[in-house]
C-alpha cells in the first residue's frame, strides 16, 4: 500500500513538473516567457541606437534563440500574438539584411511593442489558425515557419508548411502584383522551386533555406505599403489583360480579313462568357469559399485552361502560317461554303476566346478583390477605366494596322504572335500545374527565368516549349523545301 502511494506521489510530481516546464500548459507562462525574452531586444535597440549593427544583430539572435524555445506556448495562448511577433521578426531580419540603421531601429522597436502587448495581456486567448484570407505579413510568417522546419530538417512538416503557403498565395498575390510584376513572378517560381527541393531525394535543405530567405527578403518591403493608387489598379488590368487581348485581336483580325461575319459573334460571345464566369468564380472564392481554401484549385484551373488554350493556339498558329501562301488562301475562300468545316472553325474561335479571357480574367478580378481593402473606391474605378481605355486604344491600333497589311505579311505576323502566345501559355499552364502539385518539378540552374516567354527553371515546363520551337522550325524548313522543289519543277516544265 505504501509503495502504491509512493508511485502516485512520484507521478503527480512528474505531471506537475511537466506542466510547469511546458508553456502551453502553465497558466500565465507565455507572459512570463516573453518578458524574459525582452532583455536581448532591449540590448539590440541600445546597440542599434549607437549605430553598432553588428552587436545589435548578435543581441537579436539571442532573442531569436529564446523565441524558438517559447514560441509554442505563445501560439497555444494566442495565434494572433504569435503571428504578430513572427511578422515583426521577419521585418527585423530584412532590416539587418539591408543594413540601414533607421530601419533596424524601427523594426526592433516595433518588435518590442508587440512583445510588451503580449506581456500586458493585450491579445485575446485563442488557439489555431483559421483557413481564410491572410495578409502579406501572415504569408511571410508561413515562409518563416517553413524555414524553421527546413533548418530542423523536418521534411514532412516543411513540405506541409510550404504547401500551406502555396495554398494561401491566392490571398496575397493581388497585393504583390500591384507593386511589382517581377516579385510576383519570382514568388510563383520560388514556391515551386522550394517544393521541388524538399521533395527531392535527398532533400536540398541548404538551397531551400536560401530560397525561403530570398522570398522573405523581397516580399517584406511590399508588406509595408498600406494604400494603392489608381495607377496600381490600372497596371493590373494592363498587365493581366494584354495576353487575352492579343488572342482576341488575332481572332477578330482573322474573321474580318476572311469575311466570316458569324465569327465575330462567337468571339464576342466567348469574351463575354469568359468575363462573366471569371467574375462569378472570383466572387464565390472571395465571399463563399475563401482564397485560402481555394488556392490549390485556382492553380489547377489556371494550369488546365493554359494548356488547353496553348493547344488551340498551336493549331491556329500553324493554320495561319499555312495560309500565308496566296494560292492556299484563295483555295480556303472557295471552300468556305462547306458549312461543317466553317462552323467547326468558328465555334473553336469562340472557345479559344473564352479560355484566354477566363484564364486572365479570373486572376484580374481576384487581384482587384485582394487590393480592394487597401485602395479608395474612387481610385479603383479610375484605375480600371484607365486600364480599359489603354487596352482599347492598343486593340484599335493593332487591328487597324493588321488590316492594312497585305495578305502575306498579315498571316506571317499573326502566326508569329499567336505562336508566341502558345509558347507563353504552355509555360504558364505547366507551371500552374506544378504549383498545384499535379506535375513534378525538376529544377535546373542552367535554365534562365524569362518572364516574357514564361520560361521557368524547370525541365517539365521548358522541354515542351523547346519541342514546340523545334517543331515550328522543322515545319518552316520543310515547307520552304517543298516550295523550292515545286518552283523548280514548274520552271522545268516551262523549259520543257
Coordinates of C-alpha atoms in Angstrom, one line a residue:
X1 CA 0.0 0.0 0.0
X2 CA 2.8 2.4 0.9
X3 CA 4.6 1.5 -2.3
X4 CA 1.4 2.4 -4.4
X5 CA 1.1 5.7 -2.6
X6 CA 4.7 6.5 -3.3
X7 CA 4.2 5.7 -7.0
X8 CA 1.2 8.1 -7.1
X9 CA 3.1 10.9 -5.5
X10 CA 6.0 10.4 -8.0
X11 CA 3.6 10.5 -10.9
X12 CA 1.9 13.7 -9.6
X13 CA 5.3 15.4 -9.2
X14 CA 6.3 14.4 -12.7
X15 CA 3.0 15.8 -14.1
X16 CA 3.4 18.9 -12.0
X17 CA 6.9 19.4 -13.3
X18 CA 5.9 18.9 -16.9
X19 CA 3.1 21.4 -16.5
X20 CA 5.5 24.0 -15.1
X21 CA 8.0 23.5 -17.9
X22 CA 5.5 23.3 -20.8
X23 CA 4.5 26.9 -21.6
X24 CA 1.4 25.7 -23.4
X25 CA 0.0 24.1 -20.2
X26 CA 1.2 26.5 -17.5
X27 CA -1.1 29.4 -16.8
X28 CA 0.5 32.8 -17.4
X29 CA 3.7 31.2 -18.7
X30 CA 3.5 33.0 -22.1
X31 CA 3.6 36.4 -20.4
X32 CA 6.5 35.4 -18.2
X33 CA 8.5 33.9 -21.0
X34 CA 8.1 36.9 -23.4
X35 CA 9.1 39.3 -20.5
X36 CA 12.3 37.3 -20.0
X37 CA 13.0 37.3 -23.8
X38 CA 12.7 41.1 -23.9
X39 CA 16.2 41.7 -22.4
X40 CA 18.1 40.9 -25.7
X41 CA 15.7 43.0 -27.7
X42 CA 16.4 46.0 -25.4
X43 CA 20.1 45.3 -25.8
X44 CA 19.7 45.2 -29.6
X45 CA 17.9 48.5 -29.5
X46 CA 20.7 50.1 -27.5
X47 CA 23.4 48.9 -29.9
X48 CA 21.3 50.0 -32.9
X49 CA 20.8 53.4 -31.4
X50 CA 24.6 53.7 -31.2
X51 CA 25.0 52.5 -34.8
X52 CA 26.6 49.2 -33.8
X53 CA 24.5 47.0 -36.1
X54 CA 26.9 44.0 -35.7
X55 CA 26.4 43.8 -32.0
X56 CA 22.7 44.6 -32.4
X57 CA 22.3 41.6 -34.7
X58 CA 24.1 39.3 -32.2
X59 CA 21.7 40.5 -29.4
X60 CA 18.7 39.9 -31.7
X61 CA 19.9 36.4 -32.4
X62 CA 19.9 35.7 -28.6
X63 CA 16.2 36.8 -28.7
X64 CA 15.6 34.6 -31.7
X65 CA 17.1 31.6 -29.9
X66 CA 14.9 32.2 -26.8
X67 CA 11.9 32.7 -29.0
X68 CA 12.3 29.2 -30.6
X69 CA 12.1 27.8 -27.1
X70 CA 8.9 29.6 -26.0
X71 CA 7.0 30.1 -29.3
X72 CA 4.8 27.0 -28.9
X73 CA 3.5 28.5 -25.6
X74 CA 2.7 31.8 -27.2
X75 CA 1.0 30.0 -30.2
X76 CA -1.1 27.9 -27.8
X77 CA -2.4 31.0 -25.9
X78 CA -2.9 33.4 -28.9
X79 CA -2.4 32.6 -32.6
X80 CA -2.7 36.4 -33.3
X81 CA 0.1 37.2 -30.9
X82 CA 2.2 34.5 -32.4
X83 CA 1.6 35.8 -36.0
X84 CA 2.4 39.4 -35.0
X85 CA 5.7 38.5 -33.3
X86 CA 6.8 36.3 -36.2
X87 CA 5.8 39.0 -38.7
X88 CA 7.8 41.7 -36.8
X89 CA 10.8 39.3 -36.5
X90 CA 10.7 39.0 -40.3
X91 CA 10.9 42.8 -40.6
X92 CA 13.9 42.8 -38.3
X93 CA 15.7 40.2 -40.3
X94 CA 15.1 42.2 -43.5
X95 CA 16.3 45.4 -41.9
X96 CA 19.5 43.7 -40.8
X97 CA 19.9 42.4 -44.4
X98 CA 19.8 45.9 -46.0
X99 CA 21.9 47.3 -43.0
X100 CA 20.1 50.6 -42.6
X101 CA 20.3 51.9 -39.0
X102 CA 17.0 53.7 -39.0
X103 CA 15.1 50.7 -40.4
X104 CA 16.8 48.3 -38.0
X105 CA 16.0 50.5 -35.0
X106 CA 12.3 50.9 -36.1
X107 CA 11.9 47.2 -36.7
X108 CA 13.3 46.4 -33.3
X109 CA 11.1 49.0 -31.6
X110 CA 8.1 47.5 -33.3
X111 CA 9.0 44.0 -32.2
X112 CA 9.4 45.3 -28.6
X113 CA 6.0 47.0 -28.8
X114 CA 4.4 43.7 -29.8
X115 CA 6.2 41.8 -27.1
X116 CA 5.1 44.3 -24.5
X117 CA 1.5 43.9 -25.7
X118 CA 1.7 40.2 -25.2
X119 CA 3.3 40.7 -21.7
X120 CA 0.5 43.1 -20.7
X121 CA -2.2 40.7 -21.8
X122 CA -3.2 42.7 -24.8
X123 CA -4.0 39.8 -27.0
X124 CA -7.2 37.6 -26.6
X125 CA -6.7 34.0 -25.8
X126 CA -7.3 31.9 -29.0
X127 CA -5.7 28.8 -30.5
X128 CA -5.0 27.8 -34.1
X129 CA -5.1 29.4 -37.5
X130 CA -8.2 29.8 -39.5
X131 CA -8.3 28.6 -43.1
X132 CA -9.2 32.1 -44.5
X133 CA -7.7 35.0 -46.4
X134 CA -4.4 36.1 -44.9
X135 CA -2.3 39.3 -45.1
X136 CA 1.1 39.5 -46.7
X137 CA 2.6 39.7 -43.2
X138 CA 0.9 36.4 -42.3
X139 CA 2.1 34.9 -45.6
X140 CA 5.7 35.9 -44.7
X141 CA 5.1 34.2 -41.4
X142 CA 4.2 31.0 -43.2
X143 CA 7.5 31.2 -45.0
X144 CA 9.4 31.7 -41.8
X145 CA 7.7 28.7 -40.3
X146 CA 8.8 26.7 -43.3
X147 CA 12.3 27.9 -42.9
X148 CA 12.3 26.7 -39.2
X149 CA 11.1 23.3 -40.3
X150 CA 13.8 23.1 -43.0
X151 CA 16.5 24.1 -40.6
X152 CA 15.5 21.3 -38.3
X153 CA 15.4 19.0 -41.3
X154 CA 11.7 18.1 -40.6
X155 CA 11.0 17.1 -44.2
X156 CA 7.3 16.2 -43.8
X157 CA 6.5 19.3 -41.7
X158 CA 8.5 21.6 -44.1
X159 CA 6.6 20.2 -47.2
X160 CA 3.3 20.7 -45.4
X161 CA 4.3 24.2 -44.4
X162 CA 5.3 25.3 -47.9
X163 CA 2.1 23.7 -49.3
X164 CA 0.1 25.9 -46.8
X165 CA 2.0 28.9 -48.1
X166 CA 1.2 27.9 -51.7
X167 CA -2.5 27.4 -51.0
X168 CA -2.5 30.9 -49.3
X169 CA -0.7 32.6 -52.2
X170 CA -4.1 33.5 -53.8
X171 CA -4.9 35.7 -50.8
X172 CA -1.9 37.9 -51.3
X173 CA -0.9 37.7 -55.0
X174 CA -3.0 40.8 -55.8
X175 CA -1.1 42.9 -53.3
X176 CA 2.2 41.7 -54.7
X177 CA 1.4 42.1 -58.4
X178 CA 0.1 45.6 -57.8
X179 CA 3.5 46.7 -56.6
X180 CA 5.9 44.5 -58.6
X181 CA 5.3 42.2 -61.5
X182 CA 8.8 40.8 -61.1
X183 CA 8.4 40.0 -57.4
X184 CA 5.1 38.3 -58.3
X185 CA 6.7 36.2 -61.0
X186 CA 9.7 35.4 -58.7
X187 CA 7.4 34.3 -55.9
X188 CA 5.4 31.9 -58.0
X189 CA 8.7 30.5 -59.4
X190 CA 10.3 30.1 -55.9
X191 CA 7.2 28.4 -54.4
X192 CA 7.5 25.7 -57.0
X193 CA 11.3 25.6 -56.5
X194 CA 11.1 25.2 -52.7
X195 CA 8.7 22.3 -53.0
X196 CA 10.9 20.6 -55.6
X197 CA 14.0 21.0 -53.3
X198 CA 12.2 19.5 -50.3
X199 CA 10.7 16.5 -52.3
X200 CA 14.0 15.7 -54.0
X201 CA 15.9 12.6 -52.9
X202 CA 17.8 13.6 -50.9
X203 CA 16.2 16.9 -50.0
X204 CA 18.3 20.0 -50.6
X205 CA 17.8 21.8 -47.3
X206 CA 20.6 24.3 -47.8
X207 CA 19.3 25.7 -51.1
X208 CA 15.7 25.5 -49.8
X209 CA 16.6 27.7 -46.8
X210 CA 18.4 30.2 -49.1
X211 CA 15.3 30.4 -51.4
X212 CA 12.9 30.9 -48.5
X213 CA 15.2 33.7 -47.2
X214 CA 15.2 35.3 -50.6
X215 CA 11.4 35.2 -50.7
X216 CA 11.2 36.8 -47.2
X217 CA 13.7 39.5 -48.2
X218 CA 11.9 40.6 -51.4
X219 CA 8.4 40.3 -50.0
X220 CA 8.9 42.1 -46.7
X221 CA 9.2 45.6 -48.2
X222 CA 5.9 45.1 -50.0
X223 CA 4.1 44.3 -46.8
X224 CA 4.8 47.9 -45.5
X225 CA 2.6 49.5 -48.2
X226 CA -0.8 50.3 -46.8
X227 CA -2.6 52.1 -49.7
X228 CA -2.6 51.9 -53.5
X229 CA -3.2 54.5 -56.2
X230 CA -5.3 54.4 -59.4
X231 CA -2.2 53.7 -61.4
X232 CA -1.6 50.5 -59.4
X233 CA -5.1 49.4 -60.3
X234 CA -4.6 50.4 -64.0
X235 CA -1.4 48.4 -64.3
X236 CA -3.0 45.2 -63.1
X237 CA -5.6 45.3 -65.8
X238 CA -3.0 46.2 -68.5
X239 CA -0.5 43.5 -67.5
X240 CA -3.1 40.7 -67.0
X241 CA -5.3 41.7 -69.9
X242 CA -2.6 42.0 -72.6
X243 CA -2.2 38.3 -73.4
X244 CA -6.0 37.8 -73.6
X245 CA -6.3 41.0 -75.7
X246 CA -3.7 39.7 -78.2
X247 CA -5.6 36.5 -78.6
X248 CA -8.9 38.3 -79.2
X249 CA -7.3 40.7 -81.7
X250 CA -5.7 37.9 -83.7
X251 CA -9.1 36.2 -83.9
X252 CA -11.0 39.4 -84.8
X253 CA -8.5 40.4 -87.5
X254 CA -8.7 36.9 -89.0
X255 CA -12.5 36.8 -89.3
X256 CA -12.6 40.4 -90.7
X257 CA -9.9 39.5 -93.2
X258 CA -11.7 36.3 -94.3
X259 CA -15.2 37.8 -94.3
X260 CA -16.6 35.3 -91.7
X261 CA -19.2 37.6 -90.2
X262 CA -20.6 34.9 -87.9
X263 CA -17.2 34.5 -86.4
X264 CA -17.3 37.9 -84.6
X265 CA -20.4 36.9 -82.7
X266 CA -18.8 33.7 -81.5
X267 CA -15.6 35.6 -80.4
X268 CA -17.5 38.3 -78.5
X269 CA -19.7 35.5 -77.0
X270 CA -16.5 33.8 -75.8
X271 CA -15.2 37.0 -74.4
X272 CA -18.4 37.8 -72.6
X273 CA -18.7 34.2 -71.2
X274 CA -15.1 34.4 -70.0
X275 CA -15.6 37.6 -68.2
X276 CA -18.9 36.5 -66.7
X277 CA -17.6 33.2 -65.4
X278 CA -14.4 34.9 -64.1
X279 CA -16.4 37.4 -62.1
X280 CA -18.8 34.8 -60.7
X281 CA -15.9 32.4 -59.7
X282 CA -13.9 35.2 -58.1
X283 CA -16.9 36.4 -56.1
X284 CA -17.6 32.8 -54.9
X285 CA -14.0 32.4 -53.9
X286 CA -14.0 35.7 -52.0
X287 CA -17.3 35.5 -50.2
X288 CA -18.2 31.8 -50.1
X289 CA -15.1 29.6 -50.1
X290 CA -12.3 31.9 -49.2
X291 CA -9.0 32.3 -51.0
X292 CA -7.1 30.1 -48.6
X293 CA -9.4 27.1 -49.2
X294 CA -9.5 27.7 -53.0
X295 CA -5.7 28.3 -53.6
X296 CA -4.9 24.8 -55.0
X297 CA -8.0 24.7 -57.2
X298 CA -7.1 28.1 -58.6
X299 CA -3.7 26.8 -59.7
X300 CA -5.4 23.7 -61.3
X301 CA -7.9 25.9 -63.2
X302 CA -5.1 28.2 -64.4
X303 CA -3.0 25.3 -65.4
X304 CA -5.5 23.3 -67.4
X305 CA -7.0 26.4 -69.2
X306 CA -3.5 27.5 -70.0
X307 CA -2.6 24.1 -71.5
X308 CA -5.9 23.8 -73.5
X309 CA -5.5 27.3 -74.8
X310 CA -1.9 26.6 -75.8
X311 CA -3.0 23.5 -77.8
X312 CA -5.7 25.6 -79.7
X313 CA -3.2 28.4 -80.2
X314 CA -0.7 26.0 -81.7
X315 CA -3.3 24.8 -84.2
X316 CA -4.3 28.3 -85.0
X317 CA -0.7 29.4 -85.5
X318 CA 0.0 26.5 -87.8
X319 CA -3.1 27.3 -89.8
X320 CA -2.3 31.0 -90.1
X321 CA 1.2 30.2 -91.3
X322 CA -0.2 27.8 -93.9
X323 CA -2.5 30.5 -95.3
X324 CA 0.4 32.9 -96.0
X325 CA 0.6 31.4 -99.5
X326 CA -1.9 33.3 -101.7
X327 CA -2.9 30.2 -103.6
X328 CA -3.7 28.4 -100.3
X329 CA -5.8 31.3 -99.1
X330 CA -7.8 31.5 -102.3
X331 CA -8.5 27.8 -102.1
X332 CA -9.7 28.3 -98.5
X333 CA -12.0 31.1 -99.5
X334 CA -13.5 28.8 -102.2
X335 CA -14.1 26.0 -99.7
X336 CA -15.5 28.4 -97.1
X337 CA -19.0 27.4 -98.2
X338 CA -18.6 24.0 -96.7
X339 CA -20.8 24.5 -93.6
X340 CA -19.4 21.8 -91.4
X341 CA -15.8 22.9 -91.7
X342 CA -16.6 26.6 -91.4
X343 CA -18.9 26.2 -88.4
X344 CA -16.4 24.0 -86.6
X345 CA -13.7 26.5 -87.0
X346 CA -16.0 29.4 -86.0
X347 CA -17.0 27.6 -82.8
X348 CA -13.3 26.9 -82.0
X349 CA -12.6 30.7 -82.2
X350 CA -15.3 31.3 -79.6
X351 CA -13.9 28.6 -77.3
X352 CA -10.3 30.0 -77.6
X353 CA -11.5 33.5 -76.8
X354 CA -13.3 32.1 -73.7
X355 CA -10.3 30.2 -72.5
X356 CA -7.9 33.2 -72.9
X357 CA -10.3 35.7 -71.2
X358 CA -11.3 33.3 -68.5
X359 CA -7.7 32.4 -67.6
X360 CA -6.6 36.1 -67.3
X361 CA -10.0 37.4 -66.2
X362 CA -10.2 35.3 -63.1
X363 CA -6.8 36.3 -61.8
X364 CA -7.5 40.0 -62.6
X365 CA -10.8 40.0 -60.7
X366 CA -9.1 38.2 -57.7
X367 CA -6.3 40.8 -57.8
X368 CA -8.7 43.6 -57.6
X369 CA -10.7 42.0 -54.7
X370 CA -7.4 41.4 -52.9
X371 CA -6.4 45.1 -53.1
X372 CA -9.9 46.5 -52.6
X373 CA -9.4 46.9 -48.8
X374 CA -6.2 49.0 -49.4
X375 CA -7.4 51.4 -52.1
X376 CA -10.1 54.0 -52.3
X377 CA -13.1 53.0 -54.3
X378 CA -12.7 56.1 -56.5
X379 CA -9.1 55.3 -57.2
X380 CA -10.0 51.7 -58.0
X381 CA -12.7 52.7 -60.5
X382 CA -10.5 55.4 -62.1
X383 CA -7.6 52.9 -62.4
X384 CA -10.0 50.3 -64.0
X385 CA -11.2 52.9 -66.5
X386 CA -7.7 54.0 -67.4
X387 CA -6.6 50.4 -67.9
X388 CA -9.6 49.7 -70.1
X389 CA -9.0 52.8 -72.2
X390 CA -5.3 51.9 -72.8
X391 CA -6.2 48.3 -73.7
X392 CA -8.9 49.7 -76.0
X393 CA -6.5 52.0 -77.8
X394 CA -4.0 49.2 -78.2
X395 CA -6.7 46.9 -79.6
X396 CA -7.8 49.5 -82.2
X397 CA -4.3 50.3 -83.3
X398 CA -3.3 46.6 -83.6
X399 CA -6.5 45.7 -85.5
X400 CA -6.2 48.8 -87.8
X401 CA -2.5 48.1 -88.5
X402 CA -3.2 44.4 -89.1
X403 CA -6.0 45.0 -91.6
X404 CA -3.8 47.5 -93.5
X405 CA -1.1 44.8 -94.0
X406 CA -1.0 42.9 -97.3
X407 CA -2.3 39.3 -97.1
X408 CA 1.1 37.5 -96.8
X409 CA 2.6 39.8 -94.1
X410 CA -0.7 39.8 -92.2
X411 CA -0.7 36.0 -91.8
X412 CA 3.0 35.8 -91.1
X413 CA 2.8 38.4 -88.3
X414 CA -0.4 36.9 -86.9
X415 CA 1.1 33.4 -86.9
X416 CA 4.2 34.7 -85.0
X417 CA 2.1 36.5 -82.4
X418 CA -0.2 33.5 -81.9
X419 CA 2.8 31.1 -81.7
X420 CA 4.4 33.4 -79.1
X421 CA 1.2 33.2 -77.0
X422 CA 1.2 29.4 -77.5
X423 CA 4.8 29.2 -76.0
X424 CA 3.8 31.5 -73.1
X425 CA 0.5 29.8 -72.3
X426 CA 2.4 26.4 -72.3
X427 CA 4.9 27.6 -69.8
X428 CA 2.3 29.3 -67.6
X429 CA -0.1 26.3 -67.7
X430 CA 2.5 23.7 -66.8
X431 CA 3.9 26.0 -64.1
X432 CA 0.5 26.4 -62.5
X433 CA 0.0 22.6 -62.5
X434 CA 3.4 22.3 -60.8
X435 CA 2.2 24.9 -58.3
X436 CA -0.8 22.7 -57.7
X437 CA 1.4 19.6 -57.2
X438 CA -0.1 17.8 -60.2
X439 CA 3.2 17.7 -62.2
X440 CA 6.6 17.0 -60.6
X441 CA 9.3 19.6 -60.7
X442 CA 13.0 19.1 -61.7
X443 CA 14.9 22.3 -61.2
X444 CA 17.9 23.3 -63.3
X445 CA 20.3 26.2 -62.8
X446 CA 21.2 26.1 -66.5
X447 CA 17.7 27.3 -67.4
X448 CA 17.2 31.0 -67.0
X449 CA 13.9 32.6 -65.8
X450 CA 12.4 34.8 -68.6
X451 CA 9.0 36.3 -67.8
X452 CA 8.4 37.4 -71.4
X453 CA 8.2 33.8 -72.5
X454 CA 7.0 32.3 -69.2
X455 CA 10.3 30.4 -69.1
X456 CA 10.8 28.8 -65.7
X457 CA 14.0 26.9 -64.5
X458 CA 12.3 23.5 -64.6
X459 CA 12.7 20.8 -67.2
X460 CA 9.0 19.9 -67.1
X461 CA 7.9 23.3 -68.3
X462 CA 10.9 24.1 -70.5
X463 CA 11.1 20.8 -72.6
X464 CA 7.6 21.2 -74.1
X465 CA 8.5 24.8 -75.0
X466 CA 11.7 23.6 -76.7
X467 CA 9.8 20.9 -78.6
X468 CA 7.3 23.5 -79.8
X469 CA 10.1 25.8 -81.1
X470 CA 12.0 22.9 -82.8
X471 CA 8.7 21.6 -84.3
X472 CA 8.0 25.1 -85.7
X473 CA 11.5 25.4 -87.2
X474 CA 11.1 21.9 -88.8
X475 CA 7.7 22.8 -90.3
X476 CA 9.0 26.1 -91.7
X477 CA 12.1 24.4 -93.2
X478 CA 10.0 21.5 -94.7
X479 CA 7.5 24.0 -96.2
X480 CA 10.3 26.0 -97.7
X481 CA 11.9 22.9 -99.2
X482 CA 8.6 21.8 -100.7
X483 CA 8.0 25.3 -102.1
X484 CA 11.5 25.4 -103.6
X485 CA 11.1 22.0 -105.1
X486 CA 7.7 22.9 -106.6
X487 CA 9.1 26.1 -108.0
X488 CA 12.0 24.1 -109.6
X489 CA 9.5 21.6 -111.1
X490 CA 7.4 24.4 -112.5
X491 CA 10.4 26.0 -114.1
X492 CA 11.5 22.7 -115.6
X493 CA 8.0 22.2 -117.1
X494 CA 8.1 25.7 -118.6
X495 CA 11.6 25.0 -120.1
X496 CA 10.4 21.6 -121.4

